[in-house]
Short mmCIF file of C-alpha atoms and ligand atoms in Angstrom, two decimals:
data_model
loop_
_atom_site.label_atom_id
_atom_site.label_comp_id
_atom_site.label_asym_id
_atom_site.label_seq_id
_atom_site.Cartn_x
_atom_site.Cartn_y
_atom_site.Cartn_z
CA MET A 207 -236.37 169.05 -100.57
CA THR A 208 -236.08 166.50 -103.37
CA GLY A 209 -233.23 166.63 -105.82
CA SER A 210 -233.21 165.73 -109.48
CA LYS A 211 -231.91 162.29 -110.31
CA LEU A 212 -228.22 162.20 -111.08
CA GLN A 213 -226.81 159.87 -113.71
CA SER A 214 -223.38 158.49 -114.38
CA VAL A 215 -221.15 160.23 -116.90
CA ARG A 216 -221.95 159.25 -120.49
CA GLY A 217 -219.93 156.21 -121.53
CA MET A 218 -219.01 155.36 -117.93
CA HIS A 219 -220.84 152.42 -116.48
CA ASP A 220 -221.59 150.83 -113.16
CA ILE A 221 -220.88 147.12 -112.97
CA LEU A 222 -223.90 145.88 -111.07
CA PRO A 223 -224.25 143.03 -108.55
CA ASN A 224 -225.80 140.76 -111.17
CA GLU A 225 -222.71 141.27 -113.36
CA THR A 226 -219.95 141.04 -110.76
CA PRO A 227 -220.15 137.22 -110.39
CA LEU A 228 -219.04 136.91 -114.03
CA TRP A 229 -216.31 139.52 -113.59
CA GLN A 230 -214.99 137.82 -110.48
CA ALA A 231 -215.05 134.33 -111.97
CA VAL A 232 -213.29 135.53 -115.13
CA GLU A 233 -210.73 137.51 -113.16
CA ALA A 234 -209.95 134.42 -111.10
CA VAL A 235 -209.20 132.49 -114.31
CA LEU A 236 -207.06 135.34 -115.67
CA TYR A 237 -205.07 135.63 -112.44
CA GLN A 238 -204.52 131.90 -112.34
CA GLY A 239 -203.11 132.01 -115.88
CA LEU A 240 -200.79 134.88 -115.01
CA GLU A 241 -199.50 132.99 -112.01
CA SER A 242 -199.03 129.87 -114.03
CA TYR A 243 -196.83 131.72 -116.54
CA GLY A 244 -194.86 133.58 -113.86
CA TYR A 245 -196.16 137.14 -114.17
CA GLN A 246 -196.10 139.62 -111.26
CA GLN A 247 -198.62 142.31 -110.55
CA ILE A 248 -197.77 146.02 -110.56
CA ARG A 249 -200.31 148.62 -109.37
CA LEU A 250 -200.14 151.99 -111.05
CA PRO A 251 -201.79 155.39 -110.58
CA ILE A 252 -204.79 156.22 -112.74
CA VAL A 253 -203.59 159.78 -113.30
CA GLU A 254 -200.26 160.64 -114.92
CA LYS A 255 -198.66 163.78 -116.29
CA THR A 256 -200.07 164.59 -119.72
CA GLU A 257 -196.55 164.78 -121.10
CA LEU A 258 -196.09 161.03 -120.53
CA PHE A 259 -198.85 160.10 -122.96
CA LYS A 260 -197.85 162.68 -125.55
CA ARG A 261 -194.31 161.35 -125.58
CA SER A 262 -195.23 157.69 -125.67
CA ILE A 263 -198.47 157.18 -127.55
CA GLY A 264 -197.60 159.83 -130.14
CA GLU A 265 -198.90 163.34 -130.85
CA VAL A 266 -200.77 162.43 -134.03
CA THR A 267 -202.61 159.35 -132.78
CA ASP A 268 -206.38 159.27 -132.21
CA ILE A 269 -205.86 158.91 -128.49
CA VAL A 270 -203.68 161.97 -128.00
CA GLU A 271 -205.39 164.10 -130.64
CA LYS A 272 -208.93 163.71 -129.44
CA GLU A 273 -209.57 161.06 -126.79
CA MET A 274 -207.72 162.09 -123.64
CA TYR A 275 -209.34 163.31 -120.43
CA THR A 276 -206.87 166.08 -119.67
CA PHE A 277 -207.26 168.68 -116.94
CA THR A 278 -205.22 171.23 -115.09
CA ASP A 279 -204.93 170.53 -111.37
CA ARG A 280 -204.86 173.14 -108.63
CA ASN A 281 -201.12 173.61 -109.05
CA GLY A 282 -201.50 174.40 -112.73
CA GLU A 283 -200.04 171.08 -113.83
CA SER A 284 -201.53 169.29 -116.85
CA LEU A 285 -202.66 165.80 -115.85
CA THR A 286 -204.48 163.07 -117.77
CA LEU A 287 -206.65 160.11 -116.80
CA ARG A 288 -204.71 157.22 -118.29
CA PRO A 289 -206.02 156.15 -121.71
CA GLU A 290 -203.89 152.98 -121.56
CA GLY A 291 -201.45 151.32 -119.19
CA THR A 292 -198.18 150.76 -121.02
CA ALA A 293 -196.86 154.32 -120.70
CA GLY A 294 -197.42 154.40 -116.95
CA CYS A 295 -195.88 150.97 -116.54
CA VAL A 296 -192.71 152.01 -118.39
CA ARG A 297 -192.58 155.25 -116.39
CA ALA A 298 -192.80 153.29 -113.13
CA CYS A 299 -190.16 150.75 -114.15
CA ILE A 300 -187.71 153.48 -115.10
CA GLU A 301 -188.48 155.53 -111.98
CA HIS A 302 -187.88 152.58 -109.65
CA GLY A 303 -184.89 151.13 -111.47
CA LEU A 304 -186.67 147.86 -112.22
CA LEU A 305 -185.15 147.55 -115.67
CA ARG A 306 -181.49 147.03 -114.77
CA GLY A 307 -180.54 143.61 -116.15
CA ALA A 308 -184.23 143.11 -116.41
CA ASN A 309 -186.16 140.05 -117.24
CA LEU A 310 -189.51 141.31 -116.08
CA ARG A 311 -192.96 139.86 -116.60
CA LEU A 312 -195.60 142.25 -115.26
CA TRP A 313 -199.35 142.70 -115.29
CA TYR A 314 -201.86 145.28 -114.09
CA GLN A 315 -205.56 145.79 -114.31
CA GLY A 316 -207.90 148.72 -114.01
CA PRO A 317 -209.95 151.45 -115.61
CA MET A 318 -208.78 153.38 -118.68
CA PHE A 319 -210.37 156.57 -120.02
CA ARG A 320 -210.90 157.66 -123.61
CA HIS A 321 -213.31 160.30 -124.85
CA GLU A 322 -214.71 158.21 -127.72
CA ARG A 323 -218.22 157.99 -129.13
CA PRO A 324 -219.94 155.52 -126.79
CA GLN A 325 -221.46 152.46 -128.47
CA LYS A 326 -221.64 148.74 -127.88
CA GLY A 327 -218.16 147.60 -126.84
CA ARG A 328 -216.80 151.15 -126.77
CA TYR A 329 -216.95 153.17 -123.58
CA ARG A 330 -215.32 156.23 -122.06
CA GLN A 331 -214.31 154.37 -118.94
CA PHE A 332 -213.41 150.77 -119.70
CA HIS A 333 -211.17 148.18 -118.10
CA GLN A 334 -208.05 146.50 -119.33
CA LEU A 335 -205.82 143.78 -118.05
CA GLY A 336 -202.38 144.66 -119.38
CA VAL A 337 -199.29 142.49 -119.55
CA GLU A 338 -195.81 143.89 -120.18
CA THR A 339 -192.43 142.17 -120.46
CA TYR A 340 -189.03 143.86 -120.42
CA GLY A 341 -185.51 142.82 -121.32
CA GLN A 342 -186.19 140.11 -123.86
CA PRO A 343 -185.42 140.92 -127.49
CA GLY A 344 -186.29 137.56 -129.05
CA PRO A 345 -189.56 136.40 -130.57
CA ASP A 346 -189.97 133.69 -127.93
CA ILE A 347 -191.47 136.14 -125.44
CA ASP A 348 -193.87 137.41 -128.11
CA ALA A 349 -194.99 133.82 -128.61
CA GLU A 350 -195.29 133.31 -124.85
CA LEU A 351 -197.78 136.19 -124.66
CA ILE A 352 -199.88 134.47 -127.30
CA LEU A 353 -199.71 131.19 -125.37
CA LEU A 354 -200.89 132.91 -122.22
CA ASN A 355 -203.82 134.31 -124.23
CA ARG A 356 -204.65 130.89 -125.64
CA TYR A 357 -204.43 129.36 -122.17
CA TRP A 358 -207.01 131.91 -120.97
CA TRP A 359 -209.37 131.40 -123.92
CA ARG A 360 -209.30 127.63 -123.36
CA ALA A 361 -209.87 127.94 -119.64
CA LEU A 362 -212.81 130.28 -120.31
CA GLY A 363 -214.24 128.06 -123.03
CA ILE A 364 -214.05 130.67 -125.82
CA ALA A 365 -211.06 129.44 -127.83
CA ASP A 366 -213.29 128.81 -130.86
CA LYS A 367 -214.66 132.36 -130.80
CA LEU A 368 -211.34 134.15 -131.21
CA GLU A 369 -209.05 134.41 -134.19
CA LEU A 370 -205.43 135.50 -133.91
CA GLN A 371 -204.21 138.04 -136.46
CA ILE A 372 -200.51 138.84 -136.70
CA ASN A 373 -198.23 141.20 -138.58
CA SER A 374 -194.79 142.74 -138.31
CA LEU A 375 -194.24 146.51 -138.26
CA GLY A 376 -190.47 146.19 -138.70
CA THR A 377 -188.18 148.90 -137.36
CA LEU A 378 -188.60 152.66 -137.40
CA GLU A 379 -186.29 152.99 -140.43
CA GLU A 380 -188.12 150.30 -142.35
CA ARG A 381 -191.41 151.98 -141.59
CA ARG A 382 -190.02 155.30 -142.78
CA ALA A 383 -189.16 153.89 -146.19
CA TYR A 384 -192.50 152.18 -146.41
CA ARG A 385 -194.31 155.31 -145.35
CA GLU A 386 -192.99 157.19 -148.37
CA GLU A 387 -194.27 154.49 -150.71
CA LEU A 388 -197.60 154.50 -148.94
CA VAL A 389 -197.99 158.28 -149.16
CA ALA A 390 -197.12 158.13 -152.86
CA TYR A 391 -199.71 155.41 -153.40
CA PHE A 392 -202.54 157.10 -151.52
CA SER A 393 -201.68 160.51 -153.02
CA THR A 394 -202.50 159.21 -156.49
CA PHE A 395 -205.97 158.37 -155.14
CA GLU A 396 -206.37 161.43 -152.96
CA HIS A 397 -209.82 162.21 -154.41
CA ALA A 398 -211.03 158.80 -153.20
CA LEU A 399 -209.87 159.20 -149.59
CA ASP A 400 -212.36 159.95 -146.84
CA ASP A 401 -211.79 163.00 -144.63
CA ASP A 402 -210.04 161.10 -141.87
CA SER A 403 -207.68 159.43 -144.29
CA ARG A 404 -206.90 162.63 -146.17
CA ARG A 405 -205.99 164.23 -142.86
CA ARG A 406 -203.79 161.26 -141.96
CA LEU A 407 -202.07 161.16 -145.33
CA HIS A 408 -199.33 163.49 -144.17
CA THR A 409 -199.50 163.03 -140.40
CA ASN A 410 -199.90 159.28 -139.85
CA PRO A 411 -200.46 157.50 -143.19
CA LEU A 412 -200.10 153.99 -141.71
CA ARG A 413 -203.29 154.61 -139.80
CA ILE A 414 -205.19 154.83 -143.09
CA LEU A 415 -204.69 151.05 -143.32
CA ASP A 416 -206.58 150.73 -140.07
CA SER A 417 -209.67 152.58 -141.40
CA LYS A 418 -212.95 150.87 -140.69
CA ASN A 419 -214.73 152.75 -143.51
CA PRO A 420 -216.08 150.12 -145.96
CA ASP A 421 -215.68 152.55 -148.88
CA MET A 422 -211.95 152.65 -148.27
CA GLN A 423 -211.36 148.91 -148.23
CA ALA A 424 -210.67 148.33 -151.93
CA LEU A 425 -208.10 151.12 -151.95
CA ILE A 426 -206.46 149.78 -148.81
CA GLU A 427 -206.42 146.29 -150.28
CA GLY A 428 -204.29 147.53 -153.17
CA ALA A 429 -201.77 149.45 -151.04
CA PRO A 430 -198.13 148.34 -150.77
CA LYS A 431 -197.54 145.95 -147.88
CA LEU A 432 -195.20 146.76 -145.04
CA ILE A 433 -193.97 143.18 -144.83
CA ASP A 434 -192.31 143.64 -148.25
CA TYR A 435 -190.20 146.47 -146.86
CA LEU A 436 -188.71 144.61 -143.93
CA GLY A 437 -184.98 143.93 -143.70
CA GLU A 438 -183.43 140.58 -142.93
CA SER A 439 -183.36 140.86 -139.18
CA SER A 440 -187.00 141.96 -138.93
CA ARG A 441 -188.01 139.11 -141.20
CA ALA A 442 -186.05 136.67 -139.05
CA HIS A 443 -187.80 137.92 -135.93
CA PHE A 444 -191.19 137.45 -137.53
CA GLN A 445 -190.24 134.02 -138.84
CA GLY A 446 -189.03 133.04 -135.37
CA PHE A 447 -192.35 134.15 -133.90
CA VAL A 448 -194.35 132.22 -136.47
CA ASN A 449 -192.19 129.11 -136.00
CA GLN A 450 -192.95 129.04 -132.31
CA LEU A 451 -196.67 129.42 -132.89
CA ASP A 452 -196.48 126.55 -135.37
CA ALA A 453 -194.53 124.41 -132.91
CA VAL A 454 -197.32 124.61 -130.32
CA GLY A 455 -200.17 124.45 -132.78
CA VAL A 456 -201.50 128.00 -132.47
CA SER A 457 -203.40 128.96 -135.60
CA TYR A 458 -203.21 132.52 -136.87
CA THR A 459 -204.02 134.71 -139.84
CA PHE A 460 -201.41 136.97 -141.35
CA ASN A 461 -202.97 140.42 -141.72
CA PRO A 462 -200.60 142.81 -143.57
CA ARG A 463 -202.90 145.75 -142.77
CA LEU A 464 -202.73 145.32 -139.02
CA VAL A 465 -200.91 148.46 -137.80
CA ARG A 466 -202.27 149.23 -134.30
CA GLY A 467 -203.26 152.71 -133.19
CA LEU A 468 -200.26 153.65 -131.06
CA ASP A 469 -196.92 154.89 -132.34
CA TYR A 470 -194.65 152.91 -130.11
CA TYR A 471 -195.06 149.47 -131.63
CA CYS A 472 -192.39 147.70 -133.72
CA LEU A 473 -191.85 144.20 -135.14
CA THR A 474 -194.50 141.80 -133.81
CA VAL A 475 -198.07 143.07 -133.52
CA PHE A 476 -201.17 140.99 -132.96
CA GLU A 477 -204.88 141.13 -132.26
CA TRP A 478 -207.39 138.54 -131.07
CA VAL A 479 -210.58 139.22 -132.98
CA THR A 480 -214.10 137.85 -132.73
CA ARG A 481 -217.04 137.99 -135.11
CA GLU A 482 -219.53 137.91 -132.26
CA LEU A 483 -219.30 141.50 -131.07
CA GLY A 484 -220.02 143.45 -134.24
CA ALA A 485 -217.73 146.30 -135.16
CA GLN A 486 -215.93 146.26 -131.80
CA GLY A 487 -214.41 142.84 -132.46
CA THR A 488 -210.90 143.23 -131.07
CA VAL A 489 -210.78 141.73 -127.61
CA CYS A 490 -207.06 141.67 -126.95
CA ALA A 491 -204.23 143.45 -128.75
CA GLY A 492 -200.54 144.05 -128.38
CA GLY A 493 -197.06 143.77 -129.71
CA ARG A 494 -193.44 144.71 -129.30
CA TYR A 495 -192.26 148.22 -128.39
CA ASP A 496 -188.47 148.14 -128.22
CA THR A 497 -187.87 151.90 -128.41
CA LEU A 498 -190.35 153.19 -125.84
CA VAL A 499 -188.22 152.78 -122.72
CA GLU A 500 -185.43 154.84 -124.24
CA GLN A 501 -187.93 157.37 -125.58
CA LEU A 502 -189.13 157.91 -122.01
CA GLY A 503 -185.63 158.40 -120.65
CA GLY A 504 -184.58 154.86 -119.70
CA LYS A 505 -181.75 152.68 -121.03
CA PRO A 506 -182.67 150.93 -124.28
CA THR A 507 -184.73 147.91 -123.21
CA PRO A 508 -186.66 145.55 -125.44
CA ALA A 509 -190.30 145.23 -124.48
CA SER A 510 -193.40 143.36 -125.52
CA GLY A 511 -196.95 143.29 -124.17
CA PHE A 512 -200.67 143.41 -124.77
CA ALA A 513 -203.91 144.74 -123.33
CA LEU A 514 -207.08 142.73 -122.91
CA GLY A 515 -210.36 144.67 -123.04
CA LEU A 516 -212.39 143.29 -120.15
CA GLU A 517 -215.84 144.62 -121.18
CA ARG A 518 -215.48 142.94 -124.57
CA LEU A 519 -214.27 139.74 -122.95
CA MET A 520 -217.27 139.74 -120.58
CA ALA A 521 -219.60 140.36 -123.53
CA LEU A 522 -218.22 137.22 -125.17
CA LEU A 523 -218.88 135.29 -121.97
CA GLY A 524 -222.41 136.51 -121.29
CA ASP A 525 -223.99 133.07 -121.63
CA SER A 526 -221.17 131.20 -119.89
CA PRO A 527 -221.88 129.19 -116.74
CA LEU A 528 -219.31 131.48 -115.11
CA ALA A 529 -221.97 134.22 -115.15
CA ARG A 530 -223.95 132.46 -112.44
CA SER A 531 -223.81 134.00 -109.02
CA ASN A 532 -223.07 132.02 -105.90
CA PRO A 533 -226.15 131.98 -103.70
CA PRO A 534 -225.72 131.51 -99.96
CA HIS A 535 -225.30 127.97 -98.66
CA LEU A 536 -227.45 128.80 -95.65
CA TYR A 537 -230.13 131.32 -94.79
CA MET A 538 -230.77 131.76 -91.08
CA ILE A 539 -234.27 132.36 -89.79
CA ARG A 540 -234.90 133.43 -86.19
CA VAL A 541 -238.12 134.09 -84.36
CA GLY A 542 -238.19 135.34 -80.78
CA ALA A 543 -235.75 137.33 -78.69
CA SER A 544 -233.75 134.40 -77.32
CA ALA A 545 -233.56 132.83 -80.80
CA GLU A 546 -232.28 136.09 -82.25
CA LYS A 547 -229.46 136.21 -79.77
CA ALA A 548 -228.58 132.49 -80.00
CA GLY A 549 -228.69 132.64 -83.80
CA LEU A 550 -226.31 135.56 -83.93
CA ILE A 551 -223.80 133.69 -81.78
CA TRP A 552 -224.16 130.53 -83.89
CA ALA A 553 -223.71 132.45 -87.12
CA GLU A 554 -220.47 134.02 -85.95
CA LYS A 555 -219.14 130.68 -84.73
CA LEU A 556 -220.05 128.97 -88.00
CA ARG A 557 -218.34 131.61 -90.11
CA GLU A 558 -215.24 131.32 -87.97
CA ARG A 559 -215.14 127.52 -88.08
CA LEU A 560 -216.02 127.14 -91.75
CA PRO A 561 -214.21 129.74 -93.87
CA GLY A 562 -215.84 129.95 -97.27
CA LEU A 563 -219.27 129.15 -95.90
CA ARG A 564 -221.85 131.54 -97.32
CA LEU A 565 -224.29 132.22 -94.53
CA GLN A 566 -226.89 134.93 -94.80
CA VAL A 567 -228.69 135.92 -91.63
CA HIS A 568 -232.20 137.32 -92.03
CA SER A 569 -232.22 140.93 -90.99
CA GLY A 570 -235.24 142.66 -89.55
CA ARG A 571 -237.94 140.66 -87.87
CA GLY A 572 -240.82 138.71 -89.36
CA SER A 573 -242.97 135.62 -89.02
CA PHE A 574 -241.55 132.22 -89.91
CA LYS A 575 -243.58 132.42 -93.07
CA SER A 576 -242.26 135.75 -94.28
CA GLN A 577 -238.68 134.79 -93.40
CA PHE A 578 -239.05 131.52 -95.31
CA LYS A 579 -240.09 133.48 -98.37
CA LYS A 580 -236.89 135.50 -98.18
CA ALA A 581 -234.85 132.34 -97.61
CA ASP A 582 -236.32 130.80 -100.71
CA LYS A 583 -235.69 133.92 -102.77
CA SER A 584 -232.07 134.06 -101.66
CA GLY A 585 -231.36 130.83 -103.52
CA ALA A 586 -229.83 129.25 -100.40
CA MET A 587 -229.50 125.47 -100.21
CA TYR A 588 -230.72 125.18 -96.62
CA ALA A 589 -232.61 127.23 -94.10
CA LEU A 590 -231.26 127.23 -90.55
CA ILE A 591 -234.22 127.74 -88.26
CA LEU A 592 -234.18 128.94 -84.68
CA GLY A 593 -237.30 129.44 -82.57
CA GLU A 594 -237.53 129.84 -78.82
CA GLU A 595 -237.64 126.07 -78.43
CA GLU A 596 -234.45 125.39 -80.41
CA ALA A 597 -232.71 128.25 -78.62
CA ALA A 598 -233.62 126.78 -75.24
CA ARG A 599 -232.25 123.37 -76.24
CA GLN A 600 -229.18 124.84 -77.97
CA GLN A 601 -230.18 123.27 -81.24
CA VAL A 602 -231.06 124.39 -84.72
CA ALA A 603 -233.39 123.00 -87.36
CA VAL A 604 -232.02 122.48 -90.88
CA LYS A 605 -234.43 122.40 -93.79
CA PRO A 606 -233.50 121.77 -97.42
CA LEU A 607 -234.85 124.47 -99.73
CA ARG A 608 -233.84 123.23 -103.17
CA GLU A 609 -234.98 119.63 -103.01
CA GLU A 610 -237.37 117.43 -101.10
CA GLY A 611 -235.96 116.21 -97.83
CA GLU A 612 -236.78 116.04 -94.19
CA GLN A 613 -236.05 118.75 -91.71
CA ARG A 614 -233.71 117.69 -88.93
CA THR A 615 -232.71 119.19 -85.63
CA LEU A 616 -229.01 119.26 -84.74
CA ASP A 617 -226.73 120.53 -82.02
CA PHE A 618 -223.73 122.65 -82.97
CA ASP A 619 -221.22 119.81 -83.44
CA ARG A 620 -223.65 117.72 -85.51
CA LEU A 621 -224.36 120.82 -87.61
CA LEU A 622 -220.64 121.28 -88.23
CA ASP A 623 -220.36 117.64 -89.32
CA PHE A 624 -223.34 118.03 -91.57
CA LEU A 625 -222.05 121.20 -93.25
CA HIS A 626 -218.64 119.61 -93.69
CA SER A 627 -220.02 116.63 -95.51
CA GLU A 628 -222.44 118.76 -97.49
CA PHE A 629 -220.18 121.60 -98.68
CA TYR A 630 -216.55 120.76 -98.00
CA SER A 631 -215.95 117.14 -98.94
CA LYS A 632 -217.21 117.16 -102.52
P1 ATP B 761 -210.12 149.91 -131.24
O1 ATP B 761 -209.53 149.66 -132.57
O2 ATP B 761 -211.29 149.02 -130.93
O3 ATP B 761 -210.40 151.36 -130.98
P2 ATP B 761 -207.63 150.23 -129.91
O4 ATP B 761 -206.63 149.85 -130.92
O5 ATP B 761 -207.89 151.65 -129.64
O6 ATP B 761 -209.03 149.47 -130.19
P3 ATP B 761 -206.01 149.35 -127.72
O7 ATP B 761 -205.55 150.69 -127.36
O8 ATP B 761 -205.07 148.43 -128.38
O9 ATP B 761 -207.35 149.46 -128.57
O10 ATP B 761 -206.64 148.65 -126.43
C1 ATP B 761 -206.64 147.23 -126.26
C2 ATP B 761 -208.02 146.71 -126.05
O11 ATP B 761 -208.75 147.49 -125.12
C3 ATP B 761 -208.89 146.72 -127.29
O12 ATP B 761 -208.63 145.62 -128.11
C4 ATP B 761 -210.27 146.66 -126.69
O13 ATP B 761 -210.60 145.33 -126.33
C5 ATP B 761 -210.13 147.48 -125.46
N1 ATP B 761 -210.60 148.86 -125.70
C6 ATP B 761 -209.95 149.88 -126.29
N2 ATP B 761 -210.70 150.99 -126.31
C7 ATP B 761 -211.88 150.67 -125.71
C8 ATP B 761 -213.08 151.38 -125.40
N3 ATP B 761 -213.21 152.67 -125.69
N4 ATP B 761 -214.08 150.71 -124.78
C9 ATP B 761 -213.97 149.41 -124.46
N5 ATP B 761 -212.86 148.68 -124.71
C10 ATP B 761 -211.83 149.30 -125.33
MG1 MG B 762 -209.37 153.03 -130.29
#
């Protein structure tokens, strides 16, 4: 019986072997940066109670209103595939008492799920690397997050492709006052609002500022600016943040309309934006969220973090040399029963003696000619060749595949020396 072909869920993608070399190389750079700045990894479940996201992200946000993958499990409990990582991270830190006298710098990475309309740069399962810090109220940690980002962009060779946009959302009270002004302003133009914005006018008017509808831009341009409603201490925080960026030569654009899609942000917010990915141009975004820990039942704890969208980052790096895969160093060819056995033993010994050596052993039988074809196709630097004769003499022939050069026959110790000088001493 033949079955019909199954496909992956819409908006959820496989990351194929020709893509994983880029992912791995980029991840190595990201991890190195995190280590260099003193961040520790935390690993979190992918599923959380639905309640957690409702209480943290906010009931009237896009995510909670229409993007969550929510289901009832066999015990009748409402669970949700995480749409983002911050809520789960805060939940875990409270649950395990990590926040007492905290000065935490954490990171995590993994899939997130949002039921959005799939398009380039927007998927239903996507991956984020998230960074969260707890216990530090000052703007210096906000600036440190930006520096970590810049360190990454430089190491990846994309610093010139990303622009930093910053804003301050002030405190909850300041936003409340501003919100009234904003509603008053947009209400006088209610006829000109699109459907989404009209709906948001009384639920989440700040989100109107975030509208991507070109017809709305002139109206948004003329709206009152949140920054003008900030009190002294919020202004000082923002100024402190900006001063630190200036001190280390980070350039930025002040964007008074940057509000972010989640309710829990306050004070500093930022986005790294590129022009190279069309409408889905935000690669990395974050900010401060000083009230969330308390909102989720913990002691008041200042917090600041960001999430980096890995698919968008990879899309920016598509033509980078990092995208190249690592072909094997060696491809082993064996012909004849005794050569097969000797080769197997050699291969195991080589892998043991030379960690990091990439040695692919031909599988299945075949003539020298057909095995050579496979060796060539593998991209390996050298073929290791064993016939009955070599096996009998406990030797192996080494033939360069990528450049002209003579074939030589070596015993095991000479082969080790050769591989050392070829692959380990450069
Ligand atoms: P957007 O405005 O693009 O919808 P967002 O404000 O919803 O983004 P965040 O929740 O701040 O995004 O997530 C941080 C980052 O994660 C984004 O800047 C983006 O790089 C990535 N991201 C968010 N949603 C998706 C998605 N559906 N597909 C791919 N990447 C995403
Ligand atoms: Mg979104």
